[in-house]
Amino acid sequence: MKNWILVLLIGQSALLSGVAQAANVARGQQLYNMHCAACHGPRGEGVMPEAPKFRMGERLDQPDMVLMQSVRTGKKAMPPFFGVLQDAQILDVLAYVRTLR
Ligand code: HEC
């Protein structure tokens, strides 16, 4: 009986985390289109000449925490998003950006 409940709980949390992850990428896509696509391109092709082409995987070999810091503080022509996007929102956007590759 105890084992059965455990299996049920594990199954449920796996399902929930899967759903949460999908939602984050979808939210990230909306935020990306709103705040990032003008320079990085709707498909990560890079519109502004100096902007990394995420589609080609440029800069994406760095961990999320490093990329998030650049987005927070801004980098060269990229404006800072601190105070515009919350950390969780930046992570949603980065999750989406990694799907463009
Ligand atoms: C005004 C244009 C512009 C906008 C808007 C913009 N970026 Fe950038 N972004 C750049 C440029 C230019 C660079 C390259 C900076 C450099 O030379 O290191 C860059 C670099 C980056 C990098 C790589 C940082 C690193 O440390 O290598 C990431 C990740 C990134 N942008 C994500 C985003 C996200 C996410 C958004 C939206 C929330 C965004 N950018 C909005 C222009 C922009």
GROMACS .gro file of C-alpha atoms and ligand atoms in nm:
model
  144
    1MET     CA    1   0.000   0.000   0.000
    2LYS     CA    2   0.277   0.244   0.098
    3ASN     CA    3   0.473   0.165  -0.218
    4TRP     CA    4   0.169   0.221  -0.429
    5ILE     CA    5   0.119   0.570  -0.286
    6LEU     CA    6   0.487   0.649  -0.345
    7VAL     CA    7   0.465   0.545  -0.709
    8LEU     CA    8   0.156   0.760  -0.748
    9LEU     CA    9   0.330   1.064  -0.594
   10ILE     CA   10   0.642   1.026  -0.808
   11GLY     CA   11   0.431   0.989  -1.121
   12GLN     CA   12   0.234   1.298  -1.035
   13SER     CA   13   0.534   1.521  -0.965
   14ALA     CA   14   0.701   1.407  -1.288
   15LEU     CA   15   0.386   1.503  -1.475
   16LEU     CA   16   0.363   1.841  -1.300
   17SER     CA   17   0.726   1.933  -1.363
   18GLY     CA   18   0.687   1.838  -1.730
   19VAL     CA   19   0.389   2.068  -1.762
   20ALA     CA   20   0.565   2.351  -1.575
   21GLN     CA   21   0.864   2.327  -1.807
   22ALA     CA   22   0.652   2.344  -2.122
   23ALA     CA   23   0.471   2.650  -1.984
   24ASN     CA   24   0.800   2.824  -1.913
   25VAL     CA   25   0.921   2.787  -2.270
   26ALA     CA   26   0.590   2.923  -2.398
   27ARG     CA   27   0.612   3.219  -2.160
   28GLY     CA   28   0.973   3.266  -2.262
   29GLN     CA   29   0.872   3.281  -2.627
   30GLN     CA   30   0.622   3.560  -2.560
   31LEU     CA   31   0.878   3.759  -2.363
   32TYR     CA   32   1.145   3.697  -2.626
   33ASN     CA   33   0.921   3.826  -2.904
   34MET     CA   34   0.840   4.132  -2.695
   35HIS     CA   35   1.187   4.224  -2.564
   36CYS     CA   36   1.459   4.045  -2.759
   37ALA     CA   37   1.350   3.964  -3.114
   38ALA     CA   38   1.411   4.317  -3.245
   39CYS     CA   39   1.787   4.260  -3.213
   40HIS     CA   40   1.830   3.884  -3.192
   41GLY     CA   41   1.570   3.804  -3.459
   42PRO     CA   42   1.239   3.620  -3.426
   43ARG     CA   43   1.417   3.290  -3.501
   44GLY     CA   44   1.747   3.379  -3.339
   45GLU     CA   45   1.897   3.470  -3.675
   46GLY     CA   46   2.031   3.800  -3.541
   47VAL     CA   47   1.896   4.124  -3.688
   48MET     CA   48   2.135   4.373  -3.533
   49PRO     CA   49   2.483   4.298  -3.675
   50GLU     CA   50   2.660   4.258  -3.337
   51ALA     CA   51   2.380   4.056  -3.177
   52PRO     CA   52   2.467   3.687  -3.129
   53LYS     CA   53   2.281   3.448  -3.361
   54PHE     CA   54   2.119   3.205  -3.119
   55ARG     CA   55   2.007   2.996  -3.412
   56MET     CA   56   2.375   2.921  -3.477
   57GLY     CA   57   2.424   2.849  -3.108
   58GLU     CA   58   2.635   3.161  -3.060
   59ARG     CA   59   2.711   3.225  -2.689
   60LEU     CA   60   2.485   2.936  -2.587
   61ASP     CA   61   2.775   2.723  -2.469
   62GLN     CA   62   2.768   2.936  -2.152
   63PRO     CA   63   2.555   2.835  -1.851
   64ASP     CA   64   2.219   3.003  -1.788
   65MET     CA   65   2.353   3.186  -1.483
   66VAL     CA   66   2.624   3.358  -1.691
   67LEU     CA   67   2.382   3.449  -1.971
   68MET     CA   68   2.125   3.570  -1.718
   69GLN     CA   69   2.382   3.804  -1.566
   70SER     CA   70   2.451   3.961  -1.908
   71VAL     CA   71   2.079   4.007  -1.969
   72ARG     CA   72   2.034   4.163  -1.623
   73THR     CA   73   2.318   4.411  -1.655
   74GLY     CA   74   2.319   4.457  -2.033
   75LYS     CA   75   2.622   4.409  -2.255
   76LYS     CA   76   2.757   4.660  -2.508
   77ALA     CA   77   2.458   4.750  -2.733
   78MET     CA   78   2.220   4.532  -2.526
   79PRO     CA   79   2.027   4.733  -2.265
   80PRO     CA   80   1.999   4.606  -1.906
   81PHE     CA   81   1.680   4.414  -1.829
   82PHE     CA   82   1.716   4.441  -1.452
   83GLY     CA   83   1.388   4.589  -1.327
   84VAL     CA   84   1.218   4.502  -1.656
   85LEU     CA   85   1.225   4.122  -1.631
   86GLN     CA   86   1.236   3.912  -1.316
   87ASP     CA   87   1.504   3.644  -1.290
   88ALA     CA   88   1.245   3.370  -1.341
   89GLN     CA   89   1.128   3.543  -1.659
   90ILE     CA   90   1.485   3.570  -1.789
   91LEU     CA   91   1.527   3.197  -1.728
   92ASP     CA   92   1.204   3.132  -1.921
   93VAL     CA   93   1.342   3.337  -2.211
   94LEU     CA   94   1.675   3.154  -2.201
   95ALA     CA   95   1.493   2.819  -2.204
   96TYR     CA   96   1.315   2.935  -2.520
   97VAL     CA   97   1.636   3.074  -2.673
   98ARG     CA   98   1.797   2.731  -2.633
   99THR     CA   99   1.519   2.579  -2.846
  100LEU     CA  100   1.611   2.808  -3.140
  101ARG     CA  101   1.943   2.636  -3.189
  102HEC     C1  102   1.909   4.656  -2.854
  102HEC     C2  103   1.942   4.524  -2.902
  102HEC     C3  104   1.927   4.406  -2.808
  102HEC     C4  105   1.817   4.367  -2.738
  102HEC     C5  106   1.681   4.434  -2.730
  102HEC     C6  107   1.854   4.244  -2.670
  102HEC     N1  108   1.984   4.213  -2.698
  102HEC    FE1  109   2.086   4.051  -2.627
  102HEC     N2  110   2.254   4.120  -2.713
  102HEC     C7  111   2.264   4.229  -2.798
  102HEC     C8  112   2.402   4.246  -2.840
  102HEC     C9  113   2.455   4.353  -2.935
  102HEC    C10  114   2.476   4.144  -2.777
  102HEC    C11  115   2.627   4.117  -2.786
  102HEC    C12  116   2.699   4.189  -2.674
  102HEC    C13  117   2.848   4.159  -2.685
  102HEC     O1  118   2.909   4.203  -2.783
  102HEC     O2  119   2.900   4.090  -2.597
  102HEC    C14  120   2.379   4.066  -2.699
  102HEC    C15  121   2.413   3.954  -2.626
  102HEC    C16  122   2.321   3.869  -2.566
  102HEC    C17  123   2.354   3.746  -2.500
  102HEC    C18  124   2.493   3.687  -2.483
  102HEC    C19  125   2.553   3.744  -2.354
  102HEC    C20  126   2.688   3.689  -2.324
  102HEC     O3  127   2.729   3.701  -2.208
  102HEC     O4  128   2.757   3.637  -2.412
  102HEC    C21  129   2.238   3.693  -2.455
  102HEC    C22  130   2.218   3.562  -2.379
  102HEC    C23  131   2.132   3.785  -2.491
  102HEC     N3  132   2.187   3.891  -2.559
  102HEC    C24  133   2.000   3.765  -2.463
  102HEC    C25  134   1.904   3.863  -2.480
  102HEC    C26  135   1.771   3.850  -2.430
  102HEC    C27  136   1.718   3.731  -2.354
  102HEC    C28  137   1.705   3.965  -2.464
  102HEC    C29  138   1.564   4.002  -2.432
  102HEC    C30  139   1.523   3.995  -2.293
  102HEC    C31  140   1.799   4.048  -2.536
  102HEC     N4  141   1.917   3.982  -2.544
  102HEC    C32  142   1.769   4.172  -2.590
  102HEC    C33  143   2.159   4.311  -2.835
  102HEC    C34  144   2.032   4.308  -2.782
   0.00000   0.00000   0.00000
